[in-house]
Coordinates of C-alpha atoms in Angstrom, one line a residue:
M16 CA 97.1 180.4 110.1
P17 CA 96.2 176.9 111.7
Q18 CA 95.0 174.3 109.1
T19 CA 93.0 171.3 109.5
P20 CA 94.4 168.0 108.8
P21 CA 93.1 167.2 105.2
F22 CA 89.9 165.2 104.9
T23 CA 90.8 163.0 101.8
G24 CA 87.7 162.6 99.8
Q25 CA 85.0 161.1 102.0
L26 CA 85.7 158.5 104.7
N27 CA 86.9 155.4 103.3
T28 CA 85.5 152.6 105.3
G29 CA 86.7 150.0 102.7
S30 CA 90.2 150.6 103.5
Y31 CA 89.7 150.2 107.3
N32 CA 90.9 146.5 107.8
K33 CA 92.8 144.6 110.2
N34 CA 96.1 145.3 108.3
L35 CA 95.7 149.0 109.1
Y36 CA 95.7 150.6 112.5
Q37 CA 94.4 154.0 114.0
T38 CA 96.7 156.7 114.9
K39 CA 95.5 159.7 117.3
E40 CA 96.9 162.8 115.7
E41 CA 98.5 165.4 118.2
G42 CA 96.5 168.5 118.8
Y43 CA 93.1 166.7 118.0
P44 CA 92.2 164.8 120.9
G45 CA 89.2 162.3 120.3
L46 CA 89.9 162.1 116.5
Y47 CA 91.6 159.2 115.1
Y48 CA 93.4 159.0 111.5
N49 CA 94.7 156.3 109.2
D50 CA 97.0 157.4 106.4
N51 CA 95.9 161.0 107.0
N52 CA 92.4 159.9 106.7
L53 CA 89.6 160.5 109.6
V54 CA 88.3 157.1 110.4
S55 CA 86.5 157.5 113.7
G56 CA 86.0 159.9 116.6
S57 CA 83.4 161.2 118.9
L58 CA 80.7 163.6 117.9
E59 CA 81.8 166.1 120.7
A60 CA 85.5 166.0 119.4
L61 CA 84.4 166.4 115.8
I62 CA 82.2 169.4 116.6
H63 CA 85.1 171.1 118.5
H64 CA 87.4 170.5 115.8
L65 CA 85.0 172.0 113.0
V66 CA 83.8 174.9 114.9
P67 CA 86.0 177.9 114.0
T68 CA 87.4 180.4 116.4
V69 CA 89.0 183.7 116.4
D70 CA 92.3 182.3 115.5
Y71 CA 91.0 179.4 113.3
Y72 CA 89.4 180.6 110.0
P73 CA 88.6 184.2 111.1
D74 CA 87.1 185.1 107.7
V75 CA 84.7 182.1 108.1
I76 CA 83.4 183.1 111.7
R77 CA 82.8 186.6 110.3
K78 CA 80.6 185.1 107.8
I79 CA 78.6 182.8 109.8
A80 CA 78.5 184.9 113.0
P81 CA 74.9 186.4 112.0
K82 CA 73.5 183.1 111.6
I83 CA 74.8 181.7 114.8
L84 CA 73.5 184.5 116.6
Q85 CA 70.3 184.3 115.1
L86 CA 70.3 180.5 116.1
L87 CA 71.3 181.2 119.6
T88 CA 68.7 183.9 119.8
E89 CA 65.8 181.6 118.8
W90 CA 67.2 178.9 120.9
T91 CA 67.3 180.9 124.1
E92 CA 63.9 182.3 123.5
T93 CA 62.2 179.1 122.7
F94 CA 64.0 176.8 124.9
P95 CA 65.1 178.8 127.8
Y96 CA 64.9 175.9 130.3
D97 CA 67.7 174.3 128.6
F98 CA 70.0 176.9 130.0
R99 CA 69.2 176.3 133.3
D100 CA 71.8 173.6 133.1
E101 CA 75.2 175.2 134.2
R102 CA 77.1 173.1 131.4
M103 CA 74.7 174.7 128.7
M104 CA 75.2 178.1 130.2
R105 CA 78.9 177.6 130.3
S106 CA 79.0 176.3 126.6
L107 CA 76.9 179.3 125.6
K108 CA 79.1 181.7 127.4
E109 CA 82.3 180.4 125.6
L110 CA 80.4 180.2 122.2
T111 CA 79.3 184.0 122.6
H112 CA 82.7 185.1 123.9
R113 CA 84.3 183.7 120.4
L114 CA 81.8 185.8 118.7
T115 CA 82.4 188.7 120.4
S116 CA 86.1 188.5 120.5
G117 CA 86.1 188.3 116.6
D118 CA 84.1 191.6 116.0
E119 CA 82.9 194.5 118.2
I120 CA 79.7 194.5 116.1
Y121 CA 78.1 191.5 117.7
R122 CA 78.8 192.4 121.4
K123 CA 75.6 194.5 121.6
A124 CA 73.7 191.7 120.0
V125 CA 75.1 189.2 122.3
S126 CA 74.6 191.4 125.3
Q127 CA 70.7 191.8 124.4
M128 CA 70.4 188.0 123.8
S129 CA 72.0 187.1 127.3
Q130 CA 69.9 189.5 129.2
G131 CA 66.8 188.1 127.7
L132 CA 67.6 184.9 128.6
I133 CA 68.2 185.8 132.2
R134 CA 65.0 187.8 132.4
R135 CA 63.1 184.8 131.2
L136 CA 64.7 182.3 133.6
T137 CA 64.1 184.6 136.3
V138 CA 60.2 184.9 135.6
L139 CA 60.2 181.1 135.3
S140 CA 61.9 180.9 138.7
Q141 CA 59.4 183.5 140.4
Y142 CA 56.5 181.6 138.7
E143 CA 57.4 178.2 140.2
E144 CA 58.1 179.9 143.5
A145 CA 54.5 181.5 143.3
L146 CA 53.4 178.0 142.5
G147 CA 55.0 176.4 145.4
K148 CA 53.4 179.1 147.7
I149 CA 49.8 178.3 146.2
N150 CA 50.5 174.5 146.8
A151 CA 51.6 175.2 150.2
T152 CA 48.5 177.2 151.1
A153 CA 46.3 174.6 149.6
A154 CA 48.1 171.8 151.8
E155 CA 47.5 173.9 154.9
R156 CA 44.0 174.3 154.2
L157 CA 43.6 170.5 153.7
T158 CA 45.3 169.9 157.2
V159 CA 42.8 172.2 158.9
L160 CA 39.9 170.6 156.9
K161 CA 40.9 167.2 158.2
A162 CA 41.3 168.2 161.6
K163 CA 38.0 170.3 161.9
P164 CA 35.8 169.4 158.8
Q165 CA 32.8 171.5 160.0
A166 CA 34.9 174.6 161.1
A167 CA 36.8 174.5 158.1
I168 CA 34.1 174.7 155.6
Q169 CA 32.7 178.3 155.8
R170 CA 31.7 178.8 152.1
D171 CA 31.6 177.2 148.9
L172 CA 32.1 178.6 145.4
L173 CA 28.5 179.6 144.8
S174 CA 28.7 181.8 147.8
I175 CA 31.7 183.7 146.1
C176 CA 30.5 183.7 142.7
N177 CA 27.2 182.4 141.3
D178 CA 27.8 183.7 137.6
P179 CA 29.0 180.5 135.6
F180 CA 30.5 182.8 132.8
T181 CA 32.7 184.6 135.2
V182 CA 34.0 181.3 136.9
A183 CA 34.6 180.0 133.4
Q184 CA 36.9 183.0 132.6
Q185 CA 38.8 182.7 136.0
L186 CA 39.4 179.0 135.0
T187 CA 40.6 180.2 131.6
H188 CA 43.1 182.6 133.4
I189 CA 44.6 179.8 135.4
E190 CA 44.6 177.4 132.3
L191 CA 46.5 179.8 130.0
E192 CA 48.9 181.1 132.7
R193 CA 49.8 177.6 133.4
L194 CA 50.1 176.7 129.7
S195 CA 52.5 179.7 129.2
Y196 CA 54.9 178.3 131.5
I197 CA 55.2 174.8 129.8
G198 CA 58.2 174.8 127.5
P199 CA 58.5 172.6 124.3
E200 CA 61.7 170.9 125.7
E201 CA 59.5 169.7 128.6
F202 CA 57.7 167.5 125.9
V203 CA 60.9 166.1 124.9
Q204 CA 62.3 165.7 128.4
A205 CA 59.0 163.8 129.4
F206 CA 59.4 161.1 126.7
V207 CA 63.1 161.0 125.8
H208 CA 65.0 157.8 125.4
K209 CA 68.6 157.4 124.7
D210 CA 69.3 156.4 121.2
P211 CA 70.9 153.0 121.3
L212 CA 72.9 154.1 118.4
D213 CA 74.2 156.8 120.1
N214 CA 77.4 155.8 122.3
D215 CA 78.4 159.3 123.3
K216 CA 78.8 159.3 127.0
N217 CA 79.3 163.1 127.2
C218 CA 75.9 164.1 126.0
F219 CA 73.7 165.9 128.8
S220 CA 71.6 163.0 129.8
D221 CA 70.2 164.4 133.1
H222 CA 67.5 166.3 131.8
K223 CA 65.5 168.7 133.8
K224 CA 62.4 167.4 135.4
A225 CA 59.4 168.5 133.1
S226 CA 57.7 170.2 136.5
N227 CA 55.6 172.7 134.8
L228 CA 54.0 170.0 132.6
E229 CA 53.5 167.9 135.5
A230 CA 52.0 170.9 137.5
Y231 CA 49.5 171.3 134.8
V232 CA 48.3 168.0 134.8
D233 CA 47.7 168.0 138.8
W234 CA 45.9 171.1 138.3
F235 CA 43.4 169.3 136.0
N236 CA 43.2 166.5 138.8
R237 CA 42.7 169.5 141.4
L238 CA 39.9 171.1 139.5
S239 CA 38.2 167.4 139.1
Y240 CA 38.3 166.9 142.7
L241 CA 37.2 170.4 143.6
V242 CA 34.0 169.9 141.6
A243 CA 33.3 166.7 143.4
T244 CA 34.0 168.2 146.5
E245 CA 31.7 171.0 146.2
I246 CA 28.9 168.8 144.8
C247 CA 29.3 166.3 148.0
M248 CA 29.9 168.9 150.6
P249 CA 26.3 170.3 151.0
G250 CA 23.9 168.5 153.3
K251 CA 20.7 169.1 151.6
K252 CA 19.8 167.6 148.4
K253 CA 18.3 170.8 146.7
H254 CA 21.6 172.5 147.3
R255 CA 23.6 169.5 145.8
A256 CA 21.6 169.7 142.9
R257 CA 22.0 173.6 142.3
V258 CA 25.6 173.1 142.6
I259 CA 25.7 170.3 139.7
E260 CA 23.6 172.6 137.4
F261 CA 26.0 175.3 138.3
F262 CA 29.1 173.4 137.3
I263 CA 27.0 172.1 134.2
D264 CA 26.8 175.7 133.1
V265 CA 30.4 176.6 133.9
A266 CA 31.4 173.7 131.6
R267 CA 29.1 174.8 128.7
E268 CA 30.6 178.3 129.1
C269 CA 34.4 176.8 129.2
F270 CA 33.3 175.0 125.9
N271 CA 32.1 178.0 124.3
I272 CA 35.4 179.8 125.3
G273 CA 37.6 177.1 123.7
N274 CA 38.6 176.0 127.2
F275 CA 38.6 172.2 126.7
N276 CA 40.9 171.3 129.6
S277 CA 38.6 172.7 132.3
L278 CA 35.5 171.5 130.5
M279 CA 37.0 167.9 130.8
A280 CA 38.0 168.2 134.3
I281 CA 34.5 169.5 135.3
I282 CA 33.0 166.5 133.5
S283 CA 35.5 164.2 135.1
G284 CA 34.9 165.5 138.6
M285 CA 30.9 165.0 138.0
N286 CA 31.7 161.6 136.8
M287 CA 33.4 160.5 139.6
S288 CA 31.7 157.4 141.6
P289 CA 30.9 159.4 144.9
V290 CA 29.3 161.9 142.7
S291 CA 27.3 159.8 140.2
R292 CA 26.0 157.6 142.4
L293 CA 23.7 160.4 144.2
K294 CA 20.8 159.4 142.4
K295 CA 18.3 161.3 144.3
T296 CA 20.3 164.5 143.8
W297 CA 20.7 163.8 140.1
S298 CA 16.9 163.3 139.8
K299 CA 16.5 166.8 140.7
V300 CA 18.9 168.0 138.0
K301 CA 18.0 169.1 134.3
T302 CA 20.8 166.9 132.7
A303 CA 19.9 167.8 129.0
K304 CA 22.9 170.3 128.6
F305 CA 25.1 167.8 130.7
D306 CA 24.4 165.1 128.0
I307 CA 25.5 167.3 125.3
L308 CA 28.7 168.1 127.0
E309 CA 29.5 164.5 127.6
H310 CA 28.7 163.9 124.0
Q311 CA 31.2 166.2 122.7
M312 CA 33.9 164.9 125.1
D313 CA 32.8 161.2 124.3
P314 CA 36.0 159.1 124.4
S315 CA 34.6 156.5 121.7
S316 CA 36.3 156.6 118.4
N317 CA 39.4 158.1 120.0
F318 CA 37.7 161.2 121.1
Y319 CA 36.2 161.8 117.5
N320 CA 33.8 164.7 118.7
Y321 CA 36.4 166.4 120.7
R322 CA 38.9 166.5 117.9
T323 CA 36.2 167.9 115.5
A324 CA 35.3 170.5 117.8
L325 CA 39.1 171.1 118.8
R326 CA 39.8 171.7 114.8
G327 CA 36.9 174.0 114.8
A328 CA 38.3 176.1 117.6
T329 CA 41.6 176.0 116.0
Q330 CA 40.3 177.4 112.7
R331 CA 38.2 180.0 114.5
S332 CA 41.6 181.0 116.4
I333 CA 43.4 181.3 113.0
T334 CA 40.8 183.8 111.6
A335 CA 40.2 185.6 114.9
N336 CA 39.4 189.2 115.1
S337 CA 39.5 189.5 118.9
S338 CA 41.8 187.9 121.6
R339 CA 38.8 186.0 122.9
E340 CA 38.3 184.1 119.7
K341 CA 42.1 183.1 119.5
I342 CA 41.7 180.9 122.8
V343 CA 42.4 177.4 122.3
I344 CA 43.0 175.1 125.5
P345 CA 43.2 171.6 124.5
F346 CA 42.4 168.7 126.7
F347 CA 45.9 168.2 127.8
S348 CA 46.0 164.6 129.0
L349 CA 44.8 163.6 125.5
L350 CA 47.6 165.7 123.9
I351 CA 50.2 164.1 126.0
K352 CA 48.9 160.6 125.1
D353 CA 49.0 161.5 121.5
I354 CA 52.6 162.7 121.5
Y355 CA 53.5 159.8 123.6
F356 CA 52.2 157.1 121.2
L357 CA 53.6 158.8 118.5
N358 CA 57.0 159.0 120.0
E359 CA 56.9 155.3 121.2
G360 CA 54.9 153.9 118.3
C361 CA 57.5 155.4 115.4
A362 CA 61.4 154.4 115.6
N363 CA 63.6 157.3 115.8
R364 CA 65.8 155.6 113.2
L365 CA 64.8 153.7 110.0
Q366 CA 66.1 150.2 109.4
N367 CA 69.0 151.7 107.2
G368 CA 70.1 154.0 110.2
H369 CA 68.9 157.1 108.7
I370 CA 67.0 159.4 111.1
N371 CA 63.3 159.1 110.8
F372 CA 62.6 162.8 109.8
E373 CA 58.9 161.9 108.9
K374 CA 58.4 161.3 112.8
F375 CA 60.1 164.2 114.1
W376 CA 58.2 166.4 111.7
E377 CA 55.0 165.0 113.1
L378 CA 56.1 165.8 116.7
A379 CA 57.1 169.3 115.7
K380 CA 53.9 169.9 114.3
Q381 CA 52.0 168.9 117.3
V382 CA 54.4 170.8 119.7
S383 CA 54.3 173.9 117.4
E384 CA 50.4 173.9 117.5
F385 CA 50.7 174.0 121.3
M386 CA 53.3 176.6 121.2
T387 CA 50.9 178.7 119.2
W388 CA 47.8 178.2 121.8
K389 CA 50.0 178.8 125.0
K390 CA 51.0 182.5 123.6
V391 CA 47.5 183.7 123.7
E392 CA 46.9 186.1 126.4
C393 CA 43.8 185.8 128.4
P394 CA 41.3 188.9 127.4
F395 CA 39.2 188.5 130.5
E396 CA 39.7 190.6 133.9
K397 CA 40.9 189.0 137.0
D398 CA 38.9 188.2 139.9
R399 CA 41.5 187.6 142.7
K400 CA 38.9 186.2 145.1
I401 CA 37.7 183.7 142.7
L402 CA 41.2 182.7 141.7
Q403 CA 42.4 182.3 145.2
Y404 CA 39.4 179.9 146.1
L405 CA 39.8 178.0 142.8
L406 CA 43.6 177.5 143.7
T407 CA 43.8 176.9 147.4
A408 CA 40.3 176.0 148.7
P409 CA 40.5 172.5 150.4
V410 CA 39.5 169.3 148.4
F411 CA 38.4 166.2 149.7
T412 CA 40.4 163.0 149.2
E413 CA 38.7 160.1 147.4
D414 CA 37.8 158.3 150.8
A415 CA 36.5 161.7 152.1
L416 CA 34.3 162.0 149.3
Y417 CA 32.8 158.6 149.5
L418 CA 32.1 159.2 153.2
A419 CA 30.4 162.6 152.3
S420 CA 28.5 160.8 149.6
Y421 CA 27.0 158.0 152.0
E422 CA 26.2 160.4 154.4
S423 CA 24.2 162.3 151.9
E424 CA 22.5 159.4 150.5
G425 CA 22.8 156.4 152.4
P426 CA 24.6 153.0 151.0
E427 CA 22.3 151.0 148.7
N428 CA 24.1 147.6 148.9
N429 CA 26.3 145.5 151.1
M430 CA 29.7 146.5 149.3
E431 CA 28.8 150.2 149.9
K432 CA 27.8 149.5 153.4
D433 CA 31.1 147.6 154.2
R434 CA 32.9 150.5 152.7
W435 CA 31.1 153.0 154.7
K436 CA 31.5 151.3 158.1
S437 CA 35.5 151.1 157.2
L438 CA 35.7 154.9 156.3
R439 CA 33.7 156.0 159.5
C440 CA 36.3 153.9 161.4
V441 CA 39.4 155.4 160.1

């Protein structure tokens, strides 16, 4: 049976001086010894040296195999995106081959784990393909809108559904579906910085782009612009006021459901300058409910009111008796901001070189909470017609919103007049 070169006590760095030299032992590339003591080596070489194989400590591998399988199973279930990297998949196959070669009993477990991983990766690919088709359809409709503005707009959201609660339910469907495909590893990949103390050039540094996280942020922006478009589109002041009141009711239903992301997107859309400047329209709106919602999402004191409401929704979710009460959809941009500043504001390592576990525990806490929220299944029935409209209806650009706004209620000052003229000349 092969034996490891002895590790004589701990690494004796005190004896490492100019009078001693490093030698590279045969059969253990990447590890350097001096007087039979290991003095240096890459992390990859050390791991390769210490991990047992079938021929190398077979008794040990039989003892730790269940734990290795448990770790790999949890890894592939929680972080499937990691294995879209061919090197990661190759390493997984090599490790599982070692496990199954040692004992027949583990082959079935490894097979189930591998099939589950392939299934999850397939579902992720199908979702991303569907997302691409949705975006392509929206882009095509936008092209038609630019070519023939009046012909393209044949209906609005109110003509499809005038029930605020139903629209809030469909928004929640979209939110929960998109949340469910954001992997926790995407947070890591979005903010990762290579540790300056880590000189290992063999680490997997070309991380997968956090595409589903970015797609979710894009959805927030789309919903904000859709709200603004629906408000600026009607030619009559009475109709515009009705649309504003409708979206206020939708936002209120989102708040009651626990869908804070759609709530904030709707408020953002109504606070866009092309909408907020429509003073004659707003004079026809009963704004008491909107004022309450704005107060809940007030950014002052680091969104204190929203964070209080979020804690209440989280507590309700923990003690929920129904799936509807479990819904917690955070204001995602703020969640990203919190994680970003926690990551940037705290060092990965302490001054003594030790890993700052307190920072990583706090990061893990926030991401774990998100993981709980994204696992909730939407209890509401889908309405394909409403969903299709919300996802693919053409939306105005910022310039188009301003132009529609000025045409609805004329410019009030020289700056607005100049902008209106320039927009009409484009």
